[in-house]
mmCIF file of C-alpha atoms and ligand atoms in Angstrom:
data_model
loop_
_atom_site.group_PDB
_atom_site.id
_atom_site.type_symbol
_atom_site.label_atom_id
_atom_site.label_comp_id
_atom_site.label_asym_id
_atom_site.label_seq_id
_atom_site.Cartn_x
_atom_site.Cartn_y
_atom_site.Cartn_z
ATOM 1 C CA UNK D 1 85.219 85.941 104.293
ATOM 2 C CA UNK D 2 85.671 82.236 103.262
ATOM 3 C CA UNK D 3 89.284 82.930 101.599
ATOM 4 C CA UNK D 4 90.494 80.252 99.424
ATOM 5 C CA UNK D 5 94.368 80.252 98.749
ATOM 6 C CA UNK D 6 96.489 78.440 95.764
ATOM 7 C CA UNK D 7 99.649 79.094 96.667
ATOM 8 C CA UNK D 8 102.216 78.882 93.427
ATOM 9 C CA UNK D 9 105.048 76.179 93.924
ATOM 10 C CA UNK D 10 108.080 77.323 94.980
ATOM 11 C CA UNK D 11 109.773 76.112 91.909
ATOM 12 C CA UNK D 12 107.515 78.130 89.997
ATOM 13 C CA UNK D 13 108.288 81.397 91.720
ATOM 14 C CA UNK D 14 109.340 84.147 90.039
ATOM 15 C CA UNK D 15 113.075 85.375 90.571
ATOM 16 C CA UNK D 16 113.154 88.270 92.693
ATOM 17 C CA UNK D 17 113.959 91.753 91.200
ATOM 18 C CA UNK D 18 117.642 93.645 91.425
ATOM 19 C CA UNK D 19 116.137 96.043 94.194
ATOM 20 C CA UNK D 20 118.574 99.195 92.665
ATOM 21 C CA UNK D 21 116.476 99.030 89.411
ATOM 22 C CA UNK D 22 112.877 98.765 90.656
ATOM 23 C CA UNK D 23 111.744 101.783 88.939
ATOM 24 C CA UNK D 24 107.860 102.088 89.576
ATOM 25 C CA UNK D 25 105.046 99.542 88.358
ATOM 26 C CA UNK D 26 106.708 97.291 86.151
ATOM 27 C CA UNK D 27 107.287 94.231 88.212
ATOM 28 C CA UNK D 28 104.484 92.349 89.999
ATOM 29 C CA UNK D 29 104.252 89.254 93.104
ATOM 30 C CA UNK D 30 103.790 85.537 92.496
ATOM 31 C CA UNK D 31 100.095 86.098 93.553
ATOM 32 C CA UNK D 32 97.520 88.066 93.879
ATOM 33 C CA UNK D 33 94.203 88.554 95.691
ATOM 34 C CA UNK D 34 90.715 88.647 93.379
ATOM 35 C CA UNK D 35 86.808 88.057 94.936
ATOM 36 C CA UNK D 36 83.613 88.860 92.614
ATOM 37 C CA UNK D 37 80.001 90.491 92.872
ATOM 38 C CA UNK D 38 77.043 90.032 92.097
ATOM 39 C CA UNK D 39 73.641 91.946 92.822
ATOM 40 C CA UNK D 40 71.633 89.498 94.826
ATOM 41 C CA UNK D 41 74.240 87.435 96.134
ATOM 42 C CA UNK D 42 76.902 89.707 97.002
ATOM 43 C CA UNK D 43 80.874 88.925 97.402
ATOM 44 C CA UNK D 44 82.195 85.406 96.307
ATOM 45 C CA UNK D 45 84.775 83.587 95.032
ATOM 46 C CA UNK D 46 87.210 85.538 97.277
ATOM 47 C CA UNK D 47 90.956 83.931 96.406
ATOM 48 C CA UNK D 48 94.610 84.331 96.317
ATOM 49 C CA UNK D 49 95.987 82.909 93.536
ATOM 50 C CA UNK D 50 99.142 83.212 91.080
ATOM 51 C CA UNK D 51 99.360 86.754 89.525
ATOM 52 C CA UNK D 52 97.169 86.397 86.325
ATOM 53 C CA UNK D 53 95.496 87.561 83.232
ATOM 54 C CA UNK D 54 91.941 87.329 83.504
ATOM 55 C CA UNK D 55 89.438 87.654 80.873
ATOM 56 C CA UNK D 56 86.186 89.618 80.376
ATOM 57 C CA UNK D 57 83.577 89.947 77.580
ATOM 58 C CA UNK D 58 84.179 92.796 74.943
ATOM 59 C CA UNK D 59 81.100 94.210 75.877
ATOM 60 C CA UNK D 60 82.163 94.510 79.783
ATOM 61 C CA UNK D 61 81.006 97.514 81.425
ATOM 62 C CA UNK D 62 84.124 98.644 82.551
ATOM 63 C CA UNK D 63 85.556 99.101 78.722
ATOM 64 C CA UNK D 64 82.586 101.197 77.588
ATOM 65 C CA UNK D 65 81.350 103.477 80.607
ATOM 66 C CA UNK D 66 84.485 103.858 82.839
ATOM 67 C CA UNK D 67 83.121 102.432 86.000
ATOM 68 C CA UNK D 68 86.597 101.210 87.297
ATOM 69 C CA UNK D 69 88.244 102.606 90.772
ATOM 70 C CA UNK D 70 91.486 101.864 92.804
ATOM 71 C CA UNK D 71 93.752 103.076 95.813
ATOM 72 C CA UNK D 72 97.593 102.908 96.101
ATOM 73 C CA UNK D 73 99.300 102.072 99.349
ATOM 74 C CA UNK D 74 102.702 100.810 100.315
ATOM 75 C CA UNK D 75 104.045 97.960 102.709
ATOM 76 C CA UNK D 76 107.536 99.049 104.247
ATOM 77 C CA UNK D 77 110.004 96.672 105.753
ATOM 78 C CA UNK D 78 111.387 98.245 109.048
ATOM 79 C CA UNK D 79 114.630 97.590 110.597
ATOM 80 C CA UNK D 80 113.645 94.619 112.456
ATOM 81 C CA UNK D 81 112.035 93.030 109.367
ATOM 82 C CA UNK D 82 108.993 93.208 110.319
ATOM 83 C CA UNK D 83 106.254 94.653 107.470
ATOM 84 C CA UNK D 84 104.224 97.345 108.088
ATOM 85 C CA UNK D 85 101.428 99.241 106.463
ATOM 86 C CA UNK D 86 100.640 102.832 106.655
ATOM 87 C CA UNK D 87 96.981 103.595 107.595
ATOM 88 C CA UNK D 88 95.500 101.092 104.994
ATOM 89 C CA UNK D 89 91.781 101.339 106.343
ATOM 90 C CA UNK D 90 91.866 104.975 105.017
ATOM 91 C CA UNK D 91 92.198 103.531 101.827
ATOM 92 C CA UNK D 92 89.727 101.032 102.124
ATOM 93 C CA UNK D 93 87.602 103.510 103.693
ATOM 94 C CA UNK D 94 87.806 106.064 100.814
ATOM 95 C CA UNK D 95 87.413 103.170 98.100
ATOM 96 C CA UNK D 96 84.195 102.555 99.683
ATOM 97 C CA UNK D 97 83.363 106.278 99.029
ATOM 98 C CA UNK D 98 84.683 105.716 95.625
ATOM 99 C CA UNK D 99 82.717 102.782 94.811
ATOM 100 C CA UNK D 100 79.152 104.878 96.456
ATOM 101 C CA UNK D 101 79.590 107.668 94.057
ATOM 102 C CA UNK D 102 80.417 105.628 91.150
ATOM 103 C CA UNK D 103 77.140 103.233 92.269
ATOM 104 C CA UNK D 104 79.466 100.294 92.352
ATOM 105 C CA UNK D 105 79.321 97.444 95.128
ATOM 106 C CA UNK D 106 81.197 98.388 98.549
ATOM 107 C CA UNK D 107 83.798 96.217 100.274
ATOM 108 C CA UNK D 108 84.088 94.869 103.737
ATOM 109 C CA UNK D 109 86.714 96.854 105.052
ATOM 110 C CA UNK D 110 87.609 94.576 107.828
ATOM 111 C CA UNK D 111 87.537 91.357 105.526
ATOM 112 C CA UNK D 112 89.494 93.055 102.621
ATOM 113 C CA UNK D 113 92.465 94.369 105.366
ATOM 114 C CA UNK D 114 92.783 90.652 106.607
ATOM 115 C CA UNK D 115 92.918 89.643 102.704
ATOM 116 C CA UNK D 116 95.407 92.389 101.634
ATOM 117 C CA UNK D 117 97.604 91.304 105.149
ATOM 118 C CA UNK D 118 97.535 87.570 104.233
ATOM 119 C CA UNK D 119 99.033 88.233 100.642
ATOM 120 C CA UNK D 120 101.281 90.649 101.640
ATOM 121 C CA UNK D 121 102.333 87.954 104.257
ATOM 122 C CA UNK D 122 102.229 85.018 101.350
ATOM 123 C CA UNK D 123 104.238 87.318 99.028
ATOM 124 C CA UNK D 124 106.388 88.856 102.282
ATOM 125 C CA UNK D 125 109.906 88.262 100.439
ATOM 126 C CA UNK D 126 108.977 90.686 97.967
ATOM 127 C CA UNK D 127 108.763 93.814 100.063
ATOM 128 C CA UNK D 128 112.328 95.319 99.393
ATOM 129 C CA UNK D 129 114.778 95.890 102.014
ATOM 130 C CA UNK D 130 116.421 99.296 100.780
ATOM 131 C CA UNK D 131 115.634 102.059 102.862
ATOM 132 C CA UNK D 132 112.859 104.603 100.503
ATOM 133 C CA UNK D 133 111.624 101.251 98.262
ATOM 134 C CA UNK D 134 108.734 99.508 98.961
ATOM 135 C CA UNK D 135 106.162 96.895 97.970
ATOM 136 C CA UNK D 136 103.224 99.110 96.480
ATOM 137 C CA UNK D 137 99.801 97.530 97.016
ATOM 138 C CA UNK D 138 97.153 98.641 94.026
ATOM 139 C CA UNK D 139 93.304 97.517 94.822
ATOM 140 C CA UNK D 140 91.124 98.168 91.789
ATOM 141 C CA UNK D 141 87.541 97.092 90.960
ATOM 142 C CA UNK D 142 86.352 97.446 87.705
ATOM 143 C CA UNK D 143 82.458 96.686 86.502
ATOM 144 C CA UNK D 144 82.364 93.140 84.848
ATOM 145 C CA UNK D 145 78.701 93.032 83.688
ATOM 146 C CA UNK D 146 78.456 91.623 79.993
ATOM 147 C CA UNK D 147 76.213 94.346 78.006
ATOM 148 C CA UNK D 148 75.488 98.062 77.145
ATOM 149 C CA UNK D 149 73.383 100.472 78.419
ATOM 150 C CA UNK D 150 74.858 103.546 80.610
ATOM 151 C CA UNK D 151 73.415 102.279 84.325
ATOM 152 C CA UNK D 152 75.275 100.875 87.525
ATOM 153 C CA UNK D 153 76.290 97.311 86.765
ATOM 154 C CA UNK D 154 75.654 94.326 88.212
ATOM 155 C CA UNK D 155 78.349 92.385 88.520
ATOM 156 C CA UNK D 156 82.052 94.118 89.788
ATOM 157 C CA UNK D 157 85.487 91.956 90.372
ATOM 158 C CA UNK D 158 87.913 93.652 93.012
ATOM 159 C CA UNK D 159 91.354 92.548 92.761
ATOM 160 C CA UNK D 160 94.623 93.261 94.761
ATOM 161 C CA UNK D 161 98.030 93.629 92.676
ATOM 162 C CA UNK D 162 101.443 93.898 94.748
ATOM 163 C CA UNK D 163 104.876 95.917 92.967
ATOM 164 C CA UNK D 164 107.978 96.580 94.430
ATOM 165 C CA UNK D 165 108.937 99.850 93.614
ATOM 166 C CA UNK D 166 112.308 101.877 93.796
ATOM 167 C CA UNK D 167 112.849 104.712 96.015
ATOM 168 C CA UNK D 168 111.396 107.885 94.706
ATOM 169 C CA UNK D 169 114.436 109.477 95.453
ATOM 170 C CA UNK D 170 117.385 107.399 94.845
ATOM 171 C CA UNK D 171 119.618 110.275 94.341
ATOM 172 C CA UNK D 172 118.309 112.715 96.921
ATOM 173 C CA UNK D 173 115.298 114.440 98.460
ATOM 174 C CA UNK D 174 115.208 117.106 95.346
ATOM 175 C CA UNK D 175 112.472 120.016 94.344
ATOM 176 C CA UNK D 176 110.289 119.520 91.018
ATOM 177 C CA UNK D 177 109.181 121.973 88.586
ATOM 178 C CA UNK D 178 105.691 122.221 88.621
ATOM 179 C CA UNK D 179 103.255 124.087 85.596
ATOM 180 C CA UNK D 180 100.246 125.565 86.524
ATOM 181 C CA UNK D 181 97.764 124.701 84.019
ATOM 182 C CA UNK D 182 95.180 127.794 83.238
ATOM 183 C CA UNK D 183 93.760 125.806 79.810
ATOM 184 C CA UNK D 184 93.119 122.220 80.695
ATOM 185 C CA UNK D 185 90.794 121.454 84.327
ATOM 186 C CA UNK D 186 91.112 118.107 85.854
ATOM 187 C CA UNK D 187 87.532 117.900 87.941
ATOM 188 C CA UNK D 188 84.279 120.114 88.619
ATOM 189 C CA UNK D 189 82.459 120.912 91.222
ATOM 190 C CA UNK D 190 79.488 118.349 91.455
ATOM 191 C CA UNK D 191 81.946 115.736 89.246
ATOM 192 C CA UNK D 192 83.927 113.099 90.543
ATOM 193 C CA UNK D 193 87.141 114.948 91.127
ATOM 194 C CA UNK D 194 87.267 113.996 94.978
ATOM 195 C CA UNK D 195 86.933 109.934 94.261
ATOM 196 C CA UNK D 196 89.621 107.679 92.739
ATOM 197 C CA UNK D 197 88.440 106.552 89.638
ATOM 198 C CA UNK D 198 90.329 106.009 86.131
ATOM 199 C CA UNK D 199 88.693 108.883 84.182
ATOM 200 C CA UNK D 200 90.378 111.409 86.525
ATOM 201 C CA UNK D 201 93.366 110.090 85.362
ATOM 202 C CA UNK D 202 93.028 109.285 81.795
ATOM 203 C CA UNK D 203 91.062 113.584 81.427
ATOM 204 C CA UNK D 204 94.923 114.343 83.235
ATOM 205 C CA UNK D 205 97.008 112.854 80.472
ATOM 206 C CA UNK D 206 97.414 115.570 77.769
ATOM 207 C CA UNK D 207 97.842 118.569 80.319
ATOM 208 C CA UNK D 208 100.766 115.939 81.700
ATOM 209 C CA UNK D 209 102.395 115.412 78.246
ATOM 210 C CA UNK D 210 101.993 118.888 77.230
ATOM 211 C CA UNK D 211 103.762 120.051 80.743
ATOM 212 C CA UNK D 212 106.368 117.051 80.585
ATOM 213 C CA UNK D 213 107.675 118.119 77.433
ATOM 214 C CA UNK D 214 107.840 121.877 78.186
ATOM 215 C CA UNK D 215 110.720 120.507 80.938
ATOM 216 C CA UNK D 216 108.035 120.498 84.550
ATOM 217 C CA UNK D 217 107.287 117.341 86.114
ATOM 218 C CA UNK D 218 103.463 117.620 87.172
ATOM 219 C CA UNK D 219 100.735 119.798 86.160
ATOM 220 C CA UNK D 220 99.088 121.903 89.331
ATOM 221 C CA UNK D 221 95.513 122.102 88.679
ATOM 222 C CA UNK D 222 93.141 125.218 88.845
ATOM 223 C CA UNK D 223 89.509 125.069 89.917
ATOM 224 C CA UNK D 224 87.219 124.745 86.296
ATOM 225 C CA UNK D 225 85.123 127.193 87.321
ATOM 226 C CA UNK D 226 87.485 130.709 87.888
ATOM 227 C CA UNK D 227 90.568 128.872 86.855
ATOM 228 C CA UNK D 228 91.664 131.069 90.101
ATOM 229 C CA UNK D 229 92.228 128.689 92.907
ATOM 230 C CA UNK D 230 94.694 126.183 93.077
ATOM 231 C CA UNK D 231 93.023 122.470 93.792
ATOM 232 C CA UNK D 232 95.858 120.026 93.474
ATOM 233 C CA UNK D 233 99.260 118.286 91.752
ATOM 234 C CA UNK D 234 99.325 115.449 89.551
ATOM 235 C CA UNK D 235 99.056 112.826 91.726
ATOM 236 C CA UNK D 236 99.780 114.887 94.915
ATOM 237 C CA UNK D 237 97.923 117.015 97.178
ATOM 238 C CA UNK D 238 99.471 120.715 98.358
ATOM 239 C CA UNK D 239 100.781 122.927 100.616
ATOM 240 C CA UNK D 240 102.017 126.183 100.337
ATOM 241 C CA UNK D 241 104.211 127.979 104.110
ATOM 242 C CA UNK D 242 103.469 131.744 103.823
ATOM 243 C CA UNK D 243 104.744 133.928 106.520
ATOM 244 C CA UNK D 244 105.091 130.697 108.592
ATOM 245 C CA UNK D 245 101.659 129.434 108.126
ATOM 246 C CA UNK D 246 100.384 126.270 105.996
ATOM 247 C CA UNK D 247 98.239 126.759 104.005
ATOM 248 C CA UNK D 248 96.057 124.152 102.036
ATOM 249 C CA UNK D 249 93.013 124.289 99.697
ATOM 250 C CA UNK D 250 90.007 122.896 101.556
ATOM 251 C CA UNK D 251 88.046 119.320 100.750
ATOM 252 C CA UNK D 252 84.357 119.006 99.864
ATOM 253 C CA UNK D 253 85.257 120.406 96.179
ATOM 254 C CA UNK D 254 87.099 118.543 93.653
ATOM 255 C CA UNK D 255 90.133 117.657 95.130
ATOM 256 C CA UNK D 256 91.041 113.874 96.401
ATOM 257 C CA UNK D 257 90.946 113.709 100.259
ATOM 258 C CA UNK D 258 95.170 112.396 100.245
ATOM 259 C CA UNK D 259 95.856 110.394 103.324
ATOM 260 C CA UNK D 260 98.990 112.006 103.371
ATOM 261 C CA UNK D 261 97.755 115.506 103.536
ATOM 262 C CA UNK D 262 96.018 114.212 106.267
ATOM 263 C CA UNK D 263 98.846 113.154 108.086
ATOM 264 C CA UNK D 264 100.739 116.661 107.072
ATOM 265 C CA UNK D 265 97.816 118.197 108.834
ATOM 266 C CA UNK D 266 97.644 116.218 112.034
ATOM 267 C CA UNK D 267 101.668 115.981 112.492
ATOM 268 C CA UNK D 268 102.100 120.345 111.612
ATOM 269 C CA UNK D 269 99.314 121.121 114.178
ATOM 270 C CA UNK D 270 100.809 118.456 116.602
ATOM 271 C CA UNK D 271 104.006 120.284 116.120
ATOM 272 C CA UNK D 272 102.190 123.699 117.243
ATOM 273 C CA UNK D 273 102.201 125.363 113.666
ATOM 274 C CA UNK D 274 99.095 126.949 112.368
ATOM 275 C CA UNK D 275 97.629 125.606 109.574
ATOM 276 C CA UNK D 276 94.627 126.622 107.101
ATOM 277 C CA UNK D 277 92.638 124.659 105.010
ATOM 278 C CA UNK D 278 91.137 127.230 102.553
ATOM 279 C CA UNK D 279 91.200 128.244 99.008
ATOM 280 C CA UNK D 280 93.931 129.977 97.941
ATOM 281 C CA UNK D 281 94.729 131.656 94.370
ATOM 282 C CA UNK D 282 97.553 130.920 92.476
ATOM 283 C CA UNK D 283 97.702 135.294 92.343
ATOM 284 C CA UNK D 284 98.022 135.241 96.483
ATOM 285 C CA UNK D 285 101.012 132.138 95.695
ATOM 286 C CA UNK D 286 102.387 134.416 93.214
ATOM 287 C CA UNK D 287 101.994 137.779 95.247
ATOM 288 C CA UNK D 288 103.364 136.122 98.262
ATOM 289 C CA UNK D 289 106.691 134.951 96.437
ATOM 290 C CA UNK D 290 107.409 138.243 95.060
ATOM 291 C CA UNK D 291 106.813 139.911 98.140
ATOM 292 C CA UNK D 292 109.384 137.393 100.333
ATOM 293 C CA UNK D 293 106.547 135.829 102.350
ATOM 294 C CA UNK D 294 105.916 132.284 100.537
ATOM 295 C CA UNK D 295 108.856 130.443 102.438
ATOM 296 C CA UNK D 296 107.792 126.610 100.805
ATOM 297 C CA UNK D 297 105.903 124.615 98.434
ATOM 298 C CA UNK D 298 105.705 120.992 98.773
ATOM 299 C CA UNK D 299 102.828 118.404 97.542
ATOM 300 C CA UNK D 300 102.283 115.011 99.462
ATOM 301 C CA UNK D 301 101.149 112.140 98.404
ATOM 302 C CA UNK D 302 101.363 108.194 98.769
ATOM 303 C CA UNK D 303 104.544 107.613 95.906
ATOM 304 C CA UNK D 304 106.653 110.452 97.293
ATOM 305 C CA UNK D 305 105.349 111.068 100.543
ATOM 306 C CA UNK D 306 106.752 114.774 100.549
ATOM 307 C CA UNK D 307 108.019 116.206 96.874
ATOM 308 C CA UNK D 308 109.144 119.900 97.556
ATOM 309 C CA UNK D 309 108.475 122.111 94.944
ATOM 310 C CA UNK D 310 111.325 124.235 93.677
ATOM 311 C CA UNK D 311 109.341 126.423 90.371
ATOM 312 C CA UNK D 312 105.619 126.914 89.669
ATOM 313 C CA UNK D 313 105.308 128.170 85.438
ATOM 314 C CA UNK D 314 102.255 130.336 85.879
ATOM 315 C CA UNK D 315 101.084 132.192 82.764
ATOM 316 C CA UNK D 316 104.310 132.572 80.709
ATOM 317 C CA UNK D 317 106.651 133.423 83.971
ATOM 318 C CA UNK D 318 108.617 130.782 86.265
ATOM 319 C CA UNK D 319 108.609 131.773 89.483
ATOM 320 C CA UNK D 320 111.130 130.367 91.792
ATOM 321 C CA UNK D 321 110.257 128.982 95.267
ATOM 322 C CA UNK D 322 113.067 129.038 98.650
ATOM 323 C CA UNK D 323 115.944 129.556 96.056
ATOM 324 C CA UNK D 324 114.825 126.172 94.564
ATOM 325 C CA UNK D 325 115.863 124.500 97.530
ATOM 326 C CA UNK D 326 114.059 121.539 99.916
ATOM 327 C CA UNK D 327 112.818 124.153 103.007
ATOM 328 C CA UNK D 328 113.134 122.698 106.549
ATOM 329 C CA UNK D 329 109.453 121.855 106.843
ATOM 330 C CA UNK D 330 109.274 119.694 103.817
ATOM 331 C CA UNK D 331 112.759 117.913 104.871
ATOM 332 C CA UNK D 332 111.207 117.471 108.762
ATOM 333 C CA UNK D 333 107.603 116.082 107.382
ATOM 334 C CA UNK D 334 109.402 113.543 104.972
ATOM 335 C CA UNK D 335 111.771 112.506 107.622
ATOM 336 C CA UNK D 336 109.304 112.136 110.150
ATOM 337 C CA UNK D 337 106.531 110.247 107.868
ATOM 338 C CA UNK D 338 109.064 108.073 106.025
ATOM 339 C CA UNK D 339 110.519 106.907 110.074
ATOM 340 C CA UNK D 340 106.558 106.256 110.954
ATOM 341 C CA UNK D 341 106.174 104.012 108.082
ATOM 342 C CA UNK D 342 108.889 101.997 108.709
ATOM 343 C CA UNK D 343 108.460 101.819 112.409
ATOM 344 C CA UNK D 344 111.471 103.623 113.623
ATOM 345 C CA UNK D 345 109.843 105.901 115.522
ATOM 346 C CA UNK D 346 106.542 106.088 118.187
ATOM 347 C CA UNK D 347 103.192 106.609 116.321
ATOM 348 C CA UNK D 348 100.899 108.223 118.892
ATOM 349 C CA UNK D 349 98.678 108.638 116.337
ATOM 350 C CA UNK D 350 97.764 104.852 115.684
ATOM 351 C CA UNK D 351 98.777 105.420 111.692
ATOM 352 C CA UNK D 352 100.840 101.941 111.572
ATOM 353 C CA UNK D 353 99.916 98.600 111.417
ATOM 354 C CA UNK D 354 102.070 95.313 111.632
ATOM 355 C CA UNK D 355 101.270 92.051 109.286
HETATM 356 C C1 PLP A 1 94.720 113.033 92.378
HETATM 357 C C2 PLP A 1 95.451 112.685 93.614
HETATM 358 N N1 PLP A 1 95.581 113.608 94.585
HETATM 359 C C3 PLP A 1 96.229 113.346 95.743
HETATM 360 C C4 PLP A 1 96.782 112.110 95.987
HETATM 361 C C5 PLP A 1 97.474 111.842 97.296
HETATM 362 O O1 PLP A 1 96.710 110.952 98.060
HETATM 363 P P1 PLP A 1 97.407 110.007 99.142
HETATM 364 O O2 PLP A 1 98.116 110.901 100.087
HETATM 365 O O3 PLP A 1 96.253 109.291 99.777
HETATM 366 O O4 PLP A 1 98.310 109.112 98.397
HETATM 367 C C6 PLP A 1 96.684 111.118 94.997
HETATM 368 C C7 PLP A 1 97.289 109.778 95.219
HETATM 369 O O5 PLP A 1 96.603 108.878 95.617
HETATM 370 C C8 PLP A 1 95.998 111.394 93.791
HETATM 371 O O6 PLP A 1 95.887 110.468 92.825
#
């Protein structure tokens, strides 16, 4: 990739953030990483330049049919200041399978990693230094082509965005309230439920609100079909430990293939534990709390890495989960994750790379 940097001047830089009010999202780098595409020709004008606005005409693609996908991944700063990133080719792997179902233009994996490590590496003193906050990396690519007419575009622009963000937890690893929505679906079968792209999130919104104001924190999603089988959380896959086995609704449906659950998977059956990927009902979750066998709940995802779950709101009732308590597994997977990413601790697994 012919990479072509502008650097800002230092006396132009921005002043760094008070790290204990980062919050999540609302502060962005000095610079940022943007290349185009065009049918025919391909990726060009690949450059890191000051963080931006950039324009596009009114009748861009992107506004009118939704063809617009991203990932979300985090640099950590580790003890001996050195920057690392937690498997970022999975992301770059399953934007690629975002971009192929959504007939947009695929990246060069290898090329886009160098990219992403050279800004992160230009942009280096804004990767906090708390323990738990982080510099979160957002690629998006959104379809530029100027006219109307539902059909793949073509022309795309891929950009890279960098935000420190605060520790999820500042005051403590603690279990959310989750509602289990039986009225609103978030994917289908055959749909795009298993890719990230923006209309996932924006058809989430009102079954957020609606659970937000009724005092839980995420909505947990049913399949569309039965509105029987639990799929996922918000912006978190999940796990349910029932009579010592994990349990975990498969992929191939609707669900987005987390890179976390993936690691929850490796690291559980690395530790010897037994662990199923299969559908499960929400009636099984509910039968196996009243009967004493559903020991945790936790989700996993890239923001919290491990968010225990303390109540599930299922059909009028709130059912309570390990006496609303963090369970030892959850507490042991965040611990252990949270140590890889910042390199405190072997990776056998290859999961960590250094700028
Ligand atoms: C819908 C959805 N499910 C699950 C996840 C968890 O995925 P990961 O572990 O790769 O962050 C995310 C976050 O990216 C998400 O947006």
């Amino acid at each position: 990739m012919d990479l072509h940097i502008e650097k800002v001047q230092e006396s132009e830089l921005k002043a760094k953030p008070n790290e204990a009010k980062l919050g999540f999202g609302q502060i962005f780098t000095d610079h940022m990483f943007s290349m185009k595409y065009r049918q025919g020709k391909g990726w060009y004008d690949a450059q890191i330049t000051r963080y931006q606005k950039f324009s596009m005409d009114p009748s861009a693609m992107v506004l009118h049919y939704g063809q617009a996908i991203f990932e979300g991944l985090k640099a950590y700063r580790g003890k001996d200041d050195q920057i690392y990133l937690f498997r970022p080719r999975a992301n770059l792997e399953r934007m690629n399978i975002s971009a192929e179902r959504m007939c947009m233009a695929t990246i060069d994996v290898d090329d886009v990693l160098q990219a992403l490590k050279t800004l992160i590496t230009i942009d280096k003193d804004w990767v906090p230094k708390t323990l738990g906050s982080t510099l979160y990396i957002r690629p998006a690519m959104i379809a530029t082509e100027a006219g109307l007419g539902v059909r793949p575009a073509k022309e795309y622009l891929f950009f890279v965005i960098l935000s420190p963000v605060g520790a999820y937890y500042p005051e403590g690893f603690n279990p959310v309230k989750i509602y289990v929505s039986d009225t609103y679906v978030r994917a289908v079968p055959g749909g795009v439920g298993h890719v990230k792209t923006a209309g996932n999130y924006a058809a989430s919104i009102m079954a957020a609100v609606e659970a937000q104001q009724k005092g839980y924190t995420q909505v947990l999603w049913l399949d569309a079909p039965e509105r029987r089988y639990v799929e996922e959380v918000g912006t978190m896959n999940i796990f349910f430990k029932i009579d010592g086995k994990i349990i975990t609704p498969p992929l191939g449906g609707s669900i987005l293939p987390g890179i976390t659950r993936d690691s929850v998977i490796k690291l559980t059956r690395d530790w010897g534990l037994d662990v199923e990927e299969r559908p499960i009902a929400i009636d099984e979750v509910i039968e196996a709390n009243s009967s004493g066998h559903l020991e945790e709940v936790f989700g996993s995802g890239t923001a919290a890495v491990i968010s225990p779950v303390g109540a599930l709101y299922y059909q009028g009732q709130t059912i309570t989960i390990n006496s609303g308590k963090t369970g030892e597994l959850s507490q042991r997977l965040f611990d252990v994750l949270q140590d890889i990413q910042y390199g405190n601790i072997p990776d056998s697994n290859g999961w960590v790379e250094a700028l």
